[in-house]
mmCIF file of C-alpha atoms in Angstrom:
data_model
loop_
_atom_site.group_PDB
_atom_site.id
_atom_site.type_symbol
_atom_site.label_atom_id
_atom_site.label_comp_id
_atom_site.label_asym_id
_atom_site.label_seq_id
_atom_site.Cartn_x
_atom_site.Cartn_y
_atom_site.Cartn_z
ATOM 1 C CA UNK A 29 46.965 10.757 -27.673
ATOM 2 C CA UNK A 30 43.426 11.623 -28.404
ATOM 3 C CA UNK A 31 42.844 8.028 -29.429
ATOM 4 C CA UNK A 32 43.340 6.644 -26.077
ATOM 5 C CA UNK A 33 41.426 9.032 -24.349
ATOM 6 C CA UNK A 34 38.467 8.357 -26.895
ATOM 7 C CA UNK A 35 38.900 4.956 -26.099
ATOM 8 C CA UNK A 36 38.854 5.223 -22.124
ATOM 9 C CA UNK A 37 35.926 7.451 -22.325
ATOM 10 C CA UNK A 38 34.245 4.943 -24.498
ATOM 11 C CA UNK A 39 35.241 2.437 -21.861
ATOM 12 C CA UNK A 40 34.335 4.525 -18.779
ATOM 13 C CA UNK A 41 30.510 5.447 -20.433
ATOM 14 C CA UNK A 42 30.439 1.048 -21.075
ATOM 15 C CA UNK A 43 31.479 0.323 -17.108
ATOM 16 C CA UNK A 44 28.963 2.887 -15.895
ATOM 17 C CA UNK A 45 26.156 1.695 -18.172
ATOM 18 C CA UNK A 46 26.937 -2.336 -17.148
ATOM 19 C CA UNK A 47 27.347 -1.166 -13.525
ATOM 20 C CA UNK A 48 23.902 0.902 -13.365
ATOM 21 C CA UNK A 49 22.543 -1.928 -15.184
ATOM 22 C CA UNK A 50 23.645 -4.306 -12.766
ATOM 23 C CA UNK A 51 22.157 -2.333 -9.824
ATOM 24 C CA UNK A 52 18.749 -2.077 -11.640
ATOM 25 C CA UNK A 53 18.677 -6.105 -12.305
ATOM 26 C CA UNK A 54 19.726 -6.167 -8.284
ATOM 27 C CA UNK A 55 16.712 -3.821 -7.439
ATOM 28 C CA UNK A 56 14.004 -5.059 -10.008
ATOM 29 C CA UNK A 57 12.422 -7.087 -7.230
ATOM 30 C CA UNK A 58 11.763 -4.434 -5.136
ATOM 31 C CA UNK A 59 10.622 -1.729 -7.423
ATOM 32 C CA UNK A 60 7.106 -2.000 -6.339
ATOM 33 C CA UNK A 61 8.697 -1.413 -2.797
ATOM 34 C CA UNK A 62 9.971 1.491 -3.665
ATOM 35 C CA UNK A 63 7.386 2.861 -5.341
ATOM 36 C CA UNK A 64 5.208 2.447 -2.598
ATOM 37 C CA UNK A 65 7.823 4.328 -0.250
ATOM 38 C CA UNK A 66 7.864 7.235 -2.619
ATOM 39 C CA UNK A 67 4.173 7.283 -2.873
ATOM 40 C CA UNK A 68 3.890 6.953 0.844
ATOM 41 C CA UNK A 69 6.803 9.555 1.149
ATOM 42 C CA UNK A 70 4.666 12.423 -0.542
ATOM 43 C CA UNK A 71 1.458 11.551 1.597
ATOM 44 C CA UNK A 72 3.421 11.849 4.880
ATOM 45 C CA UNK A 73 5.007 14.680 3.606
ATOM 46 C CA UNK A 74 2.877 17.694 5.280
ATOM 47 C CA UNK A 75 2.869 15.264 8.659
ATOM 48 C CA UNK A 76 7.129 15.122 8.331
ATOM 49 C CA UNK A 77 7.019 18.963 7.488
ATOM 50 C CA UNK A 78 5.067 19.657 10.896
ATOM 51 C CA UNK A 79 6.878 17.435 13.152
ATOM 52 C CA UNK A 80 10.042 19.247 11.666
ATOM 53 C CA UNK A 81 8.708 22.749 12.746
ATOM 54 C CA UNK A 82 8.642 21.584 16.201
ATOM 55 C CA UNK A 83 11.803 19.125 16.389
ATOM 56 C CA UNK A 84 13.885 21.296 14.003
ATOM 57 C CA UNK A 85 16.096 18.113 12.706
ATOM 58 C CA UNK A 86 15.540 16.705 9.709
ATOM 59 C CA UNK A 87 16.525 12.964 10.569
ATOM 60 C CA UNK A 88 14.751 12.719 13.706
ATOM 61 C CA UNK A 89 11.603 14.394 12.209
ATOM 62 C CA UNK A 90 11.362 11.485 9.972
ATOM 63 C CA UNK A 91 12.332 8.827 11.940
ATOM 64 C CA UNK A 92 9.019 10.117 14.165
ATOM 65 C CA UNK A 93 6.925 10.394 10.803
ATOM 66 C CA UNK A 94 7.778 7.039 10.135
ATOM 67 C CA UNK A 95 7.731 5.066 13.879
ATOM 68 C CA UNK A 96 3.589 7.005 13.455
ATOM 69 C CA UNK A 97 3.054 5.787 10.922
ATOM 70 C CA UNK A 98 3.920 2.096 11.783
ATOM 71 C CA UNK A 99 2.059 2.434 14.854
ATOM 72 C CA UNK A 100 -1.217 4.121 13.201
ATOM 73 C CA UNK A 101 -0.813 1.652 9.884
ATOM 74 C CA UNK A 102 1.446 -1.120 10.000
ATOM 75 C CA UNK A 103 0.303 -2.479 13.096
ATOM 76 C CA UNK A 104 -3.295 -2.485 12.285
ATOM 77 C CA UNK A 105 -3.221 -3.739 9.060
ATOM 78 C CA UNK A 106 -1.448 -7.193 10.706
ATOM 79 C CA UNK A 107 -3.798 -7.249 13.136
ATOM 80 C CA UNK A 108 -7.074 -7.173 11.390
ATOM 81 C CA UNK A 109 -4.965 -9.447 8.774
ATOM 82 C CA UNK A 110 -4.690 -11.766 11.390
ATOM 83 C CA UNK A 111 -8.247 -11.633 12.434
ATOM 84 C CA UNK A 112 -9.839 -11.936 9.045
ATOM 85 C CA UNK A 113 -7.681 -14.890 8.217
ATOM 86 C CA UNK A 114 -9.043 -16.770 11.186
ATOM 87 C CA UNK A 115 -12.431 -15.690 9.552
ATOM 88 C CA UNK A 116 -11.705 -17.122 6.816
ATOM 89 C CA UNK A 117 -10.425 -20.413 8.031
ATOM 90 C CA UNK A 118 -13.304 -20.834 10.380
ATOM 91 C CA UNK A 119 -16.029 -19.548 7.759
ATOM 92 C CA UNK A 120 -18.193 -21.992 6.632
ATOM 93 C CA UNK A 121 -20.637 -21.922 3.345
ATOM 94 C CA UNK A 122 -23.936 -22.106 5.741
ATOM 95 C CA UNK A 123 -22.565 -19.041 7.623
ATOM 96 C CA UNK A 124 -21.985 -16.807 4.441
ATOM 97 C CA UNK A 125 -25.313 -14.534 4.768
ATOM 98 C CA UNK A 126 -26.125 -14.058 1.405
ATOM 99 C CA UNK A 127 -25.175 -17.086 -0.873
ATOM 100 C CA UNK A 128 -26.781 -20.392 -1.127
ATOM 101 C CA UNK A 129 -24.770 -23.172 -3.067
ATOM 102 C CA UNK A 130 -26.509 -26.464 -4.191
ATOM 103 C CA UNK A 131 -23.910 -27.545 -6.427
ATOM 104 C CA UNK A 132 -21.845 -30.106 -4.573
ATOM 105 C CA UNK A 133 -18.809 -29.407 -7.371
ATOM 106 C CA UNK A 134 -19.175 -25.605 -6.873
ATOM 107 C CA UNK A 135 -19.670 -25.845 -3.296
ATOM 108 C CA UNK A 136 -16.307 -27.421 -2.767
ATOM 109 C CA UNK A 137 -14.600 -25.335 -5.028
ATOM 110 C CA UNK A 138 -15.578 -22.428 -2.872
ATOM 111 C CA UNK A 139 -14.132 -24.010 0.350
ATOM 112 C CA UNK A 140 -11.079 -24.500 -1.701
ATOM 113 C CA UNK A 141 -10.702 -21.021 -2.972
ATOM 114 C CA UNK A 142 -11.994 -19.389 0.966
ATOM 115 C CA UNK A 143 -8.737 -22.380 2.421
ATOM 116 C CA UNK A 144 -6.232 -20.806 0.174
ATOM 117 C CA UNK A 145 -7.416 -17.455 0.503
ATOM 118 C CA UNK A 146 -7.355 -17.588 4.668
ATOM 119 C CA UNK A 147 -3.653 -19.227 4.416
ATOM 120 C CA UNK A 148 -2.334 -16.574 2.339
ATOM 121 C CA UNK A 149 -3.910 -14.028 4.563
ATOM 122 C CA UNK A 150 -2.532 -16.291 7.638
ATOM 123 C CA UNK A 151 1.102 -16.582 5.889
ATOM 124 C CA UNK A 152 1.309 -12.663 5.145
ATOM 125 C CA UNK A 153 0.731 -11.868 8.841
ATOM 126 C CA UNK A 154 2.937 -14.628 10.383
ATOM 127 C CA UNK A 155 5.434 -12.921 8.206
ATOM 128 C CA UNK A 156 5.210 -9.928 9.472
ATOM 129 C CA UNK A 157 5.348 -10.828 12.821
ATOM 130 C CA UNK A 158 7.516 -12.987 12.554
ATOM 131 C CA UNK A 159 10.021 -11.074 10.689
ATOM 132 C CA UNK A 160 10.314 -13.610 7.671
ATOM 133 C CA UNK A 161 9.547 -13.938 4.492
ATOM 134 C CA UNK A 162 9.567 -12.193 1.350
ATOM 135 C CA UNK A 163 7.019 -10.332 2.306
ATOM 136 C CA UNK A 164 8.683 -8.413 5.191
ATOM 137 C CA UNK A 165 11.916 -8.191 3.151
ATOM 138 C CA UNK A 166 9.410 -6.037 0.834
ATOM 139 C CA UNK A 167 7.910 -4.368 3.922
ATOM 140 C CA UNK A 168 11.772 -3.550 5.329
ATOM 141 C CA UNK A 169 12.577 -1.948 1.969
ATOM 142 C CA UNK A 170 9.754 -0.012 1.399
ATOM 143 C CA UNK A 171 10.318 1.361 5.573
ATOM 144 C CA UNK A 172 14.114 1.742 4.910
ATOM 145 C CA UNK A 173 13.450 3.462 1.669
ATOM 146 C CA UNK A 174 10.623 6.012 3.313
ATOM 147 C CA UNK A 175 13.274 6.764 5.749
ATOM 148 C CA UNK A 176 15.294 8.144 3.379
ATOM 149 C CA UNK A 177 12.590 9.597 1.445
ATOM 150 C CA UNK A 178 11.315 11.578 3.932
ATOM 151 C CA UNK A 179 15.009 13.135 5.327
ATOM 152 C CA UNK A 180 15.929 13.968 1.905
ATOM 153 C CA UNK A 181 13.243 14.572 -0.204
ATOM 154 C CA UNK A 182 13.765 17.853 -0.994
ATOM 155 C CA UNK A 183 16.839 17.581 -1.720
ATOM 156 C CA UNK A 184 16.344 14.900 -4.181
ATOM 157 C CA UNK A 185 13.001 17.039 -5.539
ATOM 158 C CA UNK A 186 15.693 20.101 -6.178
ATOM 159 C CA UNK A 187 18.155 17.675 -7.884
ATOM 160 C CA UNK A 188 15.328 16.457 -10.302
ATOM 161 C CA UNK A 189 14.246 20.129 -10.964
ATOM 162 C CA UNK A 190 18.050 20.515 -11.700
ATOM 163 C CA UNK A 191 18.219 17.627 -14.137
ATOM 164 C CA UNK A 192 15.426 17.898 -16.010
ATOM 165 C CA UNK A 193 15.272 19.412 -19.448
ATOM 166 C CA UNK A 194 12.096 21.856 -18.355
ATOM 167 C CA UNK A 195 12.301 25.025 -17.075
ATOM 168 C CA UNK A 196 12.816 25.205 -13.364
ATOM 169 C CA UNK A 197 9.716 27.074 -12.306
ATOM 170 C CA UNK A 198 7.116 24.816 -14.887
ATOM 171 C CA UNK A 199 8.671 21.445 -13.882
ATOM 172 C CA UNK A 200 8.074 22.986 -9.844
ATOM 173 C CA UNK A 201 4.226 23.326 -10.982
ATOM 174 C CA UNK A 202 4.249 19.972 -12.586
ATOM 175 C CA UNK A 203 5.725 18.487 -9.241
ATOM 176 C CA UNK A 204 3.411 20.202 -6.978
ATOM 177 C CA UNK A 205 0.439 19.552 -9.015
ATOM 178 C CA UNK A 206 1.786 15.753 -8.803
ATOM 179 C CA UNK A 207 2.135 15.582 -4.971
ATOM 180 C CA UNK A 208 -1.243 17.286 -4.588
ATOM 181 C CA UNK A 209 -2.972 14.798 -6.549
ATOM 182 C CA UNK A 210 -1.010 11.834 -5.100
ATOM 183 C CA UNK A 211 -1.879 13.331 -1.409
ATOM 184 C CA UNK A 212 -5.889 13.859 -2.494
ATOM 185 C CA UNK A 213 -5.748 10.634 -4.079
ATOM 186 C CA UNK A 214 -3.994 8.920 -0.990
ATOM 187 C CA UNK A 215 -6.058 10.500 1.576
ATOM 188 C CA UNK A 216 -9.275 10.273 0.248
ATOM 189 C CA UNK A 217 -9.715 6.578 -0.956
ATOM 190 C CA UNK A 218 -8.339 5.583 2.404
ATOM 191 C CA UNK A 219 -10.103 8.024 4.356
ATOM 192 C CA UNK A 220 -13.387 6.696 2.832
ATOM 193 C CA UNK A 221 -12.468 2.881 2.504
ATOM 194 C CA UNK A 222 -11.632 3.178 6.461
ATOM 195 C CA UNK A 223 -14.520 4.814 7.177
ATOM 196 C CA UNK A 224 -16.753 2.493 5.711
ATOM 197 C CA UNK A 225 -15.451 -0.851 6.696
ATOM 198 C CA UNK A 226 -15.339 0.098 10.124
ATOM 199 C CA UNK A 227 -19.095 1.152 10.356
ATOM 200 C CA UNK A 228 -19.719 -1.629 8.055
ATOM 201 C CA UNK A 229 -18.028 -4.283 10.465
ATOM 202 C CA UNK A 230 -19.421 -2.458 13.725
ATOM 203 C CA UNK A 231 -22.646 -2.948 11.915
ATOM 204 C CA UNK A 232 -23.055 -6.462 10.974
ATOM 205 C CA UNK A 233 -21.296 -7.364 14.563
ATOM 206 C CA UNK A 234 -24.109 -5.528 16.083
ATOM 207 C CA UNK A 235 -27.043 -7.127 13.338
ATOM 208 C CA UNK A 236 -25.514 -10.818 14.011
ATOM 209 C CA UNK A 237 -23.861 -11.357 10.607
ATOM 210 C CA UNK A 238 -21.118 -14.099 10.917
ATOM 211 C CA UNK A 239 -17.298 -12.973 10.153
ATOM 212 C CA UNK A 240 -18.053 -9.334 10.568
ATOM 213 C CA UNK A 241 -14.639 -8.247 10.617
ATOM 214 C CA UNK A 242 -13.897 -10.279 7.103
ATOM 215 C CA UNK A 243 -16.773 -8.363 5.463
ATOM 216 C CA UNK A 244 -16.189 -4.907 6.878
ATOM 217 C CA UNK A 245 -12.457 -5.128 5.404
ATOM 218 C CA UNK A 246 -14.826 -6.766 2.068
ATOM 219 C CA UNK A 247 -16.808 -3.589 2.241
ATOM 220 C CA UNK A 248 -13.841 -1.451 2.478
ATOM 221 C CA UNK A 249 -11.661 -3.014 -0.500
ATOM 222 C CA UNK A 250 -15.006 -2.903 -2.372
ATOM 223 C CA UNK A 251 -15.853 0.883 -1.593
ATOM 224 C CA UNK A 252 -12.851 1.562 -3.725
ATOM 225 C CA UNK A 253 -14.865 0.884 -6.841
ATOM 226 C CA UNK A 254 -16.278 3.679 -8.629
ATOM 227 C CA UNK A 255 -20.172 3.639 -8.614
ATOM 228 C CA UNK A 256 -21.280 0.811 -7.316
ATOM 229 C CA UNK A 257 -18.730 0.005 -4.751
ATOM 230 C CA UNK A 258 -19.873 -0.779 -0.868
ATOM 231 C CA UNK A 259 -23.040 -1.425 -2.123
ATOM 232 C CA UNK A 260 -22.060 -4.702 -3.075
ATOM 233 C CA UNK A 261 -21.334 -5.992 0.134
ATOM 234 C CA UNK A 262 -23.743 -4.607 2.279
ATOM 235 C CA UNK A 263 -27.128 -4.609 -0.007
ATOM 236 C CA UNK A 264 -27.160 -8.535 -0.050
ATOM 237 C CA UNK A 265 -26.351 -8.349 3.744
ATOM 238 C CA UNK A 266 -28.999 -6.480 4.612
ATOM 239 C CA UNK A 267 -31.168 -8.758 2.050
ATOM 240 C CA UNK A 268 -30.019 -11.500 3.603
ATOM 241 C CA UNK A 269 -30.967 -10.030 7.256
ATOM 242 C CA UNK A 270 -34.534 -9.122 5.589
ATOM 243 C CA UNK A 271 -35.398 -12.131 4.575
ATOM 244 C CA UNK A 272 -34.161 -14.267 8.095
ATOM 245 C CA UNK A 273 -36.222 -11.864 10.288
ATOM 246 C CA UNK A 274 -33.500 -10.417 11.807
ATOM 247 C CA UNK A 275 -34.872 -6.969 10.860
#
C-alpha cells in the first residue's frame, strides 16, 4: 500500500508543478503589469490606510484609493500624451530651438524618427481612450491587480512573513525598510520630475519656445538622470533664446 500512495504523491507534486507552470506561462505577459501594481500598491498604501480610518471598509477604501488615483494620474498622463503627440506630429526641424541640421540624409532621418515617435505616442493614447489595445489590456491588469493589492495587502504581507524561512520580526524590518524605500523612491522622483516639467513647460510657453508642452514632459523624463539631468533640456533652450534676442 505504501507504493501507491508514493506514487500518487509523486503524481499530485507533478500536476501541481505543470499546473503552476501553466499559470506562470499564462501570466508571463503581464508580469511587468503586475509589478507595477505592487509597486504602485505600496506607494498608495499610507493614502488607502487614511481613507480606511474614515470609511472603515476595507474594499471600498480601495476602490476610492484607486478611482484617485485614476483621476489624479491616469487621466493626465493621456492627456498630455495626447498633446505632446500632436507636438510631435506638427514639429518641424526649423521649430526645434536649439538644433540646426545641414545634412539633408540626417535631416530626414530625424523627421523619420520625430513621425514614428509622435504615432506611437498618438497610438498609446487612442488606446487608452479608446479602450483597445494591448496597451490598455496592460493598463486593466495592472488597475485590476492594484485593486486587489490594496484590499488585501496585509493579508498577503502576513502570509509572506508566515512563509518565509526568516524570523518573523527581522523579515517585518526587511519589509518595512522595503516599502519605505519604494515609497521615498516613488514619491520623490515623481514629485521632482512633475515639478520641473511643469515650470519648465509654463516657462518656455511664456518665453515663445515652440512645442512647450513636448519639452516640459522632455525636461521632466530628463530630470530623472542623476547629475546632469534637466539641465539638458533647458540650458540649450535658454541658449537658443540668448542667441535669437528673445532675452
Amino acid at each position: 500500500m505504501l507504493l501507491p500512495r508514493a506514487w500518487s504523491r509523486v503524481t499530485l507534486w507533478v500536476l501541481a508543478s505543470a499546473g503552476a507552470l501553466a499559470c506562470l506561462w499564462i501570466a508571463w505577459p503581464f508580469v511587468a503589469s503586475i509589478l507595477s501594481a505592487l509597486m504602485l500598491g505600496i506607494a498608495l498604501a499610507p493614502l488607502q490606510q487614511w481613507l480606511q480610518r474614515g470609511i472603515r471598509h476595507r474594499g471600498a477604501a480601495a476602490s476610492l484609493t484607486l478611482v484617485i488615483f485614476v483621476v489624479a494620474v491616469v487621466l493626465p498622463a493621456v492627456l498630455v500624451s495626447i498633446a505632446v503627440g500632436r507636438e510631435l506630429r506638427g514639429l518641424r526641424l526649423d521649430q526645434l530651438p536649439w538644433l540646426d541640421l545641414t545634412n539633408g540624409d540626417l535631416r530626414v532621418l530625424v523627421e523619420e524618427q520625430l513621425r514614428q515617435s509622435a504615432k506611437s505616442l498618438l497610438g498609446a493614447a487612442a488606446g487608452v481612450a479608446t479602450g483597445i489595445g494591448s496597451g490598455v489590456l496592460n493598463a486593466v491588469i495592472t488597475l485590476f491587480t492594484l485593486f486587489f493589492v490594496l484590499r488585501d495587502g496585509d493579508a498577503w504581507r502576513r502570509r509572506a512573513i508566515a512563509l518565509l524561512p526568516l524570523e518573523a520580526e527581522r523579515t517585518k524590518r526587511l519589509m518595512d525598510v522595503a516599502r519605505q524605500t519604494i515609497i521615498a523612491n516613488v514619491y520623490g522622483v515623481a514629485a521632482v520630475a512633475l515639478a520641473q516639467g511643469v515650470m519648465a513647460g509654463l516657462g518656455f510657453a511664456l518665453a515663445g519656445v515652440p512645442s512647450p508642452v513636448l519639452w516640459g514632459v522632455v525636461t521632466g523624463v530628463f530630470s530623472m538622470i542623476p547629475l546632469v539631468g534637466s539641465g539638458l533640456v533647458w540650458v540649450p533652450a535658454v541658449m537658443w533664446l540668448f542667441v535669437a534676442g528673445h532675452t
